[in-house]
Short mmCIF file of C-alpha atoms in Angstrom, two decimals:
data_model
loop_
_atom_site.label_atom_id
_atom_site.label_comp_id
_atom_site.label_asym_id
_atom_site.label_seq_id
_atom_site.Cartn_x
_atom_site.Cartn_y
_atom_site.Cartn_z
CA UNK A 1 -31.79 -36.46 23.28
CA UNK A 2 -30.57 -32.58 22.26
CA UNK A 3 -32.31 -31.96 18.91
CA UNK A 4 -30.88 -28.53 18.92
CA UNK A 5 -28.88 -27.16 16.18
CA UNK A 6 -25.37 -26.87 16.72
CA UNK A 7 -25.48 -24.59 13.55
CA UNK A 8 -27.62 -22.20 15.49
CA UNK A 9 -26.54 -18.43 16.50
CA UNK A 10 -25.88 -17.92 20.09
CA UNK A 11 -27.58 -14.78 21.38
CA UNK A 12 -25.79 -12.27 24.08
CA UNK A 13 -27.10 -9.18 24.90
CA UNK A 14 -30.32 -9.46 22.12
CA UNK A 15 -27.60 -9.84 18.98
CA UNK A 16 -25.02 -12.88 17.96
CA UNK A 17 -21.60 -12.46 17.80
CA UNK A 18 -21.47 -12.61 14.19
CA UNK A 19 -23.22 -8.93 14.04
CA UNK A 20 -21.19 -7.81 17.22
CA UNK A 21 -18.11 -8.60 15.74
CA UNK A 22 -19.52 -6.40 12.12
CA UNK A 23 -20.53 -3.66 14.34
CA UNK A 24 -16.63 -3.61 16.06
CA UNK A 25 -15.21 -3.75 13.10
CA UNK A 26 -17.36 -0.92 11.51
CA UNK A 27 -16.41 1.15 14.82
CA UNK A 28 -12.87 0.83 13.68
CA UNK A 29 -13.02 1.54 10.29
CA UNK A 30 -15.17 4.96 11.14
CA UNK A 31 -12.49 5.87 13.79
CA UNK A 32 -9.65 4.96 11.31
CA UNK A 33 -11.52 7.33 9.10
CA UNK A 34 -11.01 10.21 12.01
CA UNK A 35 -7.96 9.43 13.01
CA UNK A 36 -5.89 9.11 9.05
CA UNK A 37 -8.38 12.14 7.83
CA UNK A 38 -7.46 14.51 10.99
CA UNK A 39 -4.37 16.59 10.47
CA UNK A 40 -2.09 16.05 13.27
CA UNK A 41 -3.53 12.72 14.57
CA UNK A 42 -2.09 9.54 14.40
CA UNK A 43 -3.40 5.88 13.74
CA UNK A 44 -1.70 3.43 15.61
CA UNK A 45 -3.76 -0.14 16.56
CA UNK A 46 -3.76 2.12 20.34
CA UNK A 47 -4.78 4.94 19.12
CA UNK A 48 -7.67 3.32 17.09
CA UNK A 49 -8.89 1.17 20.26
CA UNK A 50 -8.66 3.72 22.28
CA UNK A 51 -11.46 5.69 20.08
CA UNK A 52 -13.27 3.02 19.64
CA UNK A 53 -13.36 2.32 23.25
CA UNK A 54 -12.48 -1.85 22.65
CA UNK A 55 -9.63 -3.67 23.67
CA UNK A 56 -6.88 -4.85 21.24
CA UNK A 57 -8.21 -8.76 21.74
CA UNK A 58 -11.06 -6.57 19.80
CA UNK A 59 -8.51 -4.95 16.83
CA UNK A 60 -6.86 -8.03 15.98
CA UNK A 61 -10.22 -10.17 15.53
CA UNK A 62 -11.30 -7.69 12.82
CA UNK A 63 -7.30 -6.30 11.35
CA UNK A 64 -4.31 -8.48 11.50
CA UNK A 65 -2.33 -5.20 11.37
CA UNK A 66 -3.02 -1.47 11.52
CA UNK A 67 -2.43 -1.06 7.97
CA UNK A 68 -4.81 -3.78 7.33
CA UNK A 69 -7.37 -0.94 9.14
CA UNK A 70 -5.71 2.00 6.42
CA UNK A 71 -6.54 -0.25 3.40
CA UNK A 72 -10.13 -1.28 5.16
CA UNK A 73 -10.98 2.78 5.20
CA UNK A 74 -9.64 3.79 2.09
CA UNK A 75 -11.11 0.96 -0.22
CA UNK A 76 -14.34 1.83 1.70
CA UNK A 77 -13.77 5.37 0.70
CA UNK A 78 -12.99 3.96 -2.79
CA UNK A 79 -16.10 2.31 -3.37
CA UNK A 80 -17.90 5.51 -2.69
CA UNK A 81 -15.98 7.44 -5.10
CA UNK A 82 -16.98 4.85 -7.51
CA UNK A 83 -20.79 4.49 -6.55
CA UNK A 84 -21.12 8.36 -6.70
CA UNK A 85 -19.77 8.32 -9.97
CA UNK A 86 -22.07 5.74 -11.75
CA UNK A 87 -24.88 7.35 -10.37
CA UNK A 88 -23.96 10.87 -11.78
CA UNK A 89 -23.29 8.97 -14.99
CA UNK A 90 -26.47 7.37 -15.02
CA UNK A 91 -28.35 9.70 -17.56
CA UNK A 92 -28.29 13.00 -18.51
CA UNK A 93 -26.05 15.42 -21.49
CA UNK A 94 -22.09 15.72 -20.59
CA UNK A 95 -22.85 18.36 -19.56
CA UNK A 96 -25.17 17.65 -17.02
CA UNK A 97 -23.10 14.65 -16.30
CA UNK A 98 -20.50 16.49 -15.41
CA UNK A 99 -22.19 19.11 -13.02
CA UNK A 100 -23.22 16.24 -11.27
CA UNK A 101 -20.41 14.27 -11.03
CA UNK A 102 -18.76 17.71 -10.10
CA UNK A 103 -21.20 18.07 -7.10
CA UNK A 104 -20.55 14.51 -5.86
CA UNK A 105 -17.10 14.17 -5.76
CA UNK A 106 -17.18 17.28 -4.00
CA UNK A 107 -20.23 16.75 -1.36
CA UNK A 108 -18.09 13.22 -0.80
CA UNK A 109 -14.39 14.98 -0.51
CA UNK A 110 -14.84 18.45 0.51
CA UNK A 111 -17.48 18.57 2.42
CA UNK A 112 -16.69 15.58 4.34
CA UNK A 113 -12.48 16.23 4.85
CA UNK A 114 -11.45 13.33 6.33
CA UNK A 115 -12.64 11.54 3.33
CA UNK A 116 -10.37 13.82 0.72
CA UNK A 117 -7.66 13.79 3.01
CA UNK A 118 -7.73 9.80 3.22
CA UNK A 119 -8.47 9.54 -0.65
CA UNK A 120 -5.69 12.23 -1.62
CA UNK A 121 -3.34 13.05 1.04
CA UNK A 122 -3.35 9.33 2.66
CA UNK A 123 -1.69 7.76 -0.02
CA UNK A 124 1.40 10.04 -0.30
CA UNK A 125 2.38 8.67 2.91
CA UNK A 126 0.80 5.67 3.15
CA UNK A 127 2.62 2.72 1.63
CA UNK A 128 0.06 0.26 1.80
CA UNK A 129 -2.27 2.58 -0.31
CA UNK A 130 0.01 3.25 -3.17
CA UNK A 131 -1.68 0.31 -5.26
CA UNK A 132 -5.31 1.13 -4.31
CA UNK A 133 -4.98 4.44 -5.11
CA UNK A 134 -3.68 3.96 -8.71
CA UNK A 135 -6.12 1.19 -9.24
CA UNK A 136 -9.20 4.29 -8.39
CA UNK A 137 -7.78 6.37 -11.11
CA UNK A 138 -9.73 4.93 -14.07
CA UNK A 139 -12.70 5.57 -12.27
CA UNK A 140 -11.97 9.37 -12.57
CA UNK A 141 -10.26 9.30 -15.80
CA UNK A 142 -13.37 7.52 -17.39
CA UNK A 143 -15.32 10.76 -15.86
CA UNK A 144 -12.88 12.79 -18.35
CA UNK A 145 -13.20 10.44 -21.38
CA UNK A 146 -16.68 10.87 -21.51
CA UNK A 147 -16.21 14.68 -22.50
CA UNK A 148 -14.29 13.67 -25.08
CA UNK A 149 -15.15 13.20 -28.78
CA UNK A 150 -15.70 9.74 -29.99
CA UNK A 151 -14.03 10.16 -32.92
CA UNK A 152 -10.82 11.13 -31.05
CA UNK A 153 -7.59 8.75 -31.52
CA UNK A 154 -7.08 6.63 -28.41
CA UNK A 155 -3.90 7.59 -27.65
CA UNK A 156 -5.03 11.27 -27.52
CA UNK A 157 -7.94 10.26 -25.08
CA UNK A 158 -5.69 8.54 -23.26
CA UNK A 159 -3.53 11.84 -22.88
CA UNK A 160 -6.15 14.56 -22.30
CA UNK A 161 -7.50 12.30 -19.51
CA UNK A 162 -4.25 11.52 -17.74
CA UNK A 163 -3.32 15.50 -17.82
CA UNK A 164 -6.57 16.58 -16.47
CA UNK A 165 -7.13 13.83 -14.01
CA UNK A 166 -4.01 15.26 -12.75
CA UNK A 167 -5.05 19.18 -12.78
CA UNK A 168 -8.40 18.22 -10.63
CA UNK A 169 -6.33 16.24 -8.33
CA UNK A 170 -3.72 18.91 -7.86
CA UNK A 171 -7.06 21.22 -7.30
CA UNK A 172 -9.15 19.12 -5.04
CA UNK A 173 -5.34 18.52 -3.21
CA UNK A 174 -4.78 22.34 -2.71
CA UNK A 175 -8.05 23.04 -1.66
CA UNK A 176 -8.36 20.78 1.46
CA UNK A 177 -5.01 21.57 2.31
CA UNK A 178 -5.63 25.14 2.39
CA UNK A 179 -3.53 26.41 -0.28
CA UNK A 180 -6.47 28.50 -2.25
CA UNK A 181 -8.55 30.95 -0.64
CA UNK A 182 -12.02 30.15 -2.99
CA UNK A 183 -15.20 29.35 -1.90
CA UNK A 184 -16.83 25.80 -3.08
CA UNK A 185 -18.85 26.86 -5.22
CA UNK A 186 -15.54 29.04 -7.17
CA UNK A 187 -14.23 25.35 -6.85
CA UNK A 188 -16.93 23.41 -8.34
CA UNK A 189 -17.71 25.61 -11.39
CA UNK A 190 -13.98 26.07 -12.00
CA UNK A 191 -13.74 22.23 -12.10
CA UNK A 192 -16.85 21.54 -14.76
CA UNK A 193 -14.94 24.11 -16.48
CA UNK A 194 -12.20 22.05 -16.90
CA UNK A 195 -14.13 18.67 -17.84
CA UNK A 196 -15.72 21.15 -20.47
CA UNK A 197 -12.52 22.19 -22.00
CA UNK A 198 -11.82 18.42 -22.31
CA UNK A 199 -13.70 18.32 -25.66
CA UNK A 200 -11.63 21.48 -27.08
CA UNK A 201 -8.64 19.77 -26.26
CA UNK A 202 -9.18 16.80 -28.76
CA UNK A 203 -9.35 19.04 -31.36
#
């Protein structure tokens, strides 16, 4: 009588196919990352196997579609953004908070390009990341609240965070697209400037 467990892994090359399949999928996602971050590259499901060096048997166990892979990478991308930002928030003065949160979002989309350029650039073009894009935005815009005087009105929060949520995008936009000669560090300060002025603005 066979007392083994039918519920039991099969092994193949010293790993089951459970952690094969997580490492082909991650393989993907980072060569998505290259390939939708890249300027003048092009993600198709060929282009992505082809990277990844794995048949499209392999694509289609891990992505029904190729912009099943575009959402994978950006919501990846996404959760950074978010992670970054709670741990700048985690303690420290606004002003302090901001420096930090400054330096991350930086470090994370600037000095890493294929990550601004997916979190930025991606979605202009990208239909399938229209909604996950606008569903990040409160993540930054609470970054911009938090300069902001308690006692403000709601409505005017609401405002001041919306206009400068869209001056650092326009900034972090221009700058990995090559539209302003300034070095990062003329970037950085010149954006914890502008989370600074956030308090003057409320009045």
């Amino acid at each position: 009588m066979n007392t083994a467990s039918t519920d039991t892994p099969r092994i193949w090359g010293g790993t089951t196919l459970a952690t094969r399949q997580k490492a082909r999928r991650e393989k993907l996602v980072e060569v998505g990352l290259d390939l939708l971050g890249t300027p003048g590259a092009t993600l198709s499901v060929r282009a992505a196997c082809r990277s990844a060096q794995l048949t499209e048997r392999y694509f289609y166990e891990s992505f029904p579609d190729r912009d099943a892979l575009v959402l994978a990478v950006y919501e990846e991308l996404a959760d950074e953004v978010r992670q970054v930002l709670d741990e700048a928030a985690s303690e420290g003065d606004p002003a302090e908070v901001a420096r930090r949160s400054i330096e991350a979002l930086v470090t994370l989309m600037v000095d890493d390009r294929r990550k601004g350029r997916v979190l930025l650039v991606a979605p202009l073009t990208e239909a399938v990341l229209a909604q996950p894009s606008q569903a990040l935005l409160p993540a930054l815009g609470e970054l911009i609240r938090s300069k902001l005087p308690r006692s403000t009105p709601a409505e005017q929060r609401t405002l001041i965070s919306v206009g400068l949520l869209g001056s650092l995008t326009a900034l972090f936009y221009a700058y990995l697209e090559g539209g302003m000669q300034v070095t990062r560090e003329q970037l950085v300060d010149h954006c914890i400037a502008v989370l600074n002025h956030a308090g003057h603005l409320a009045g």
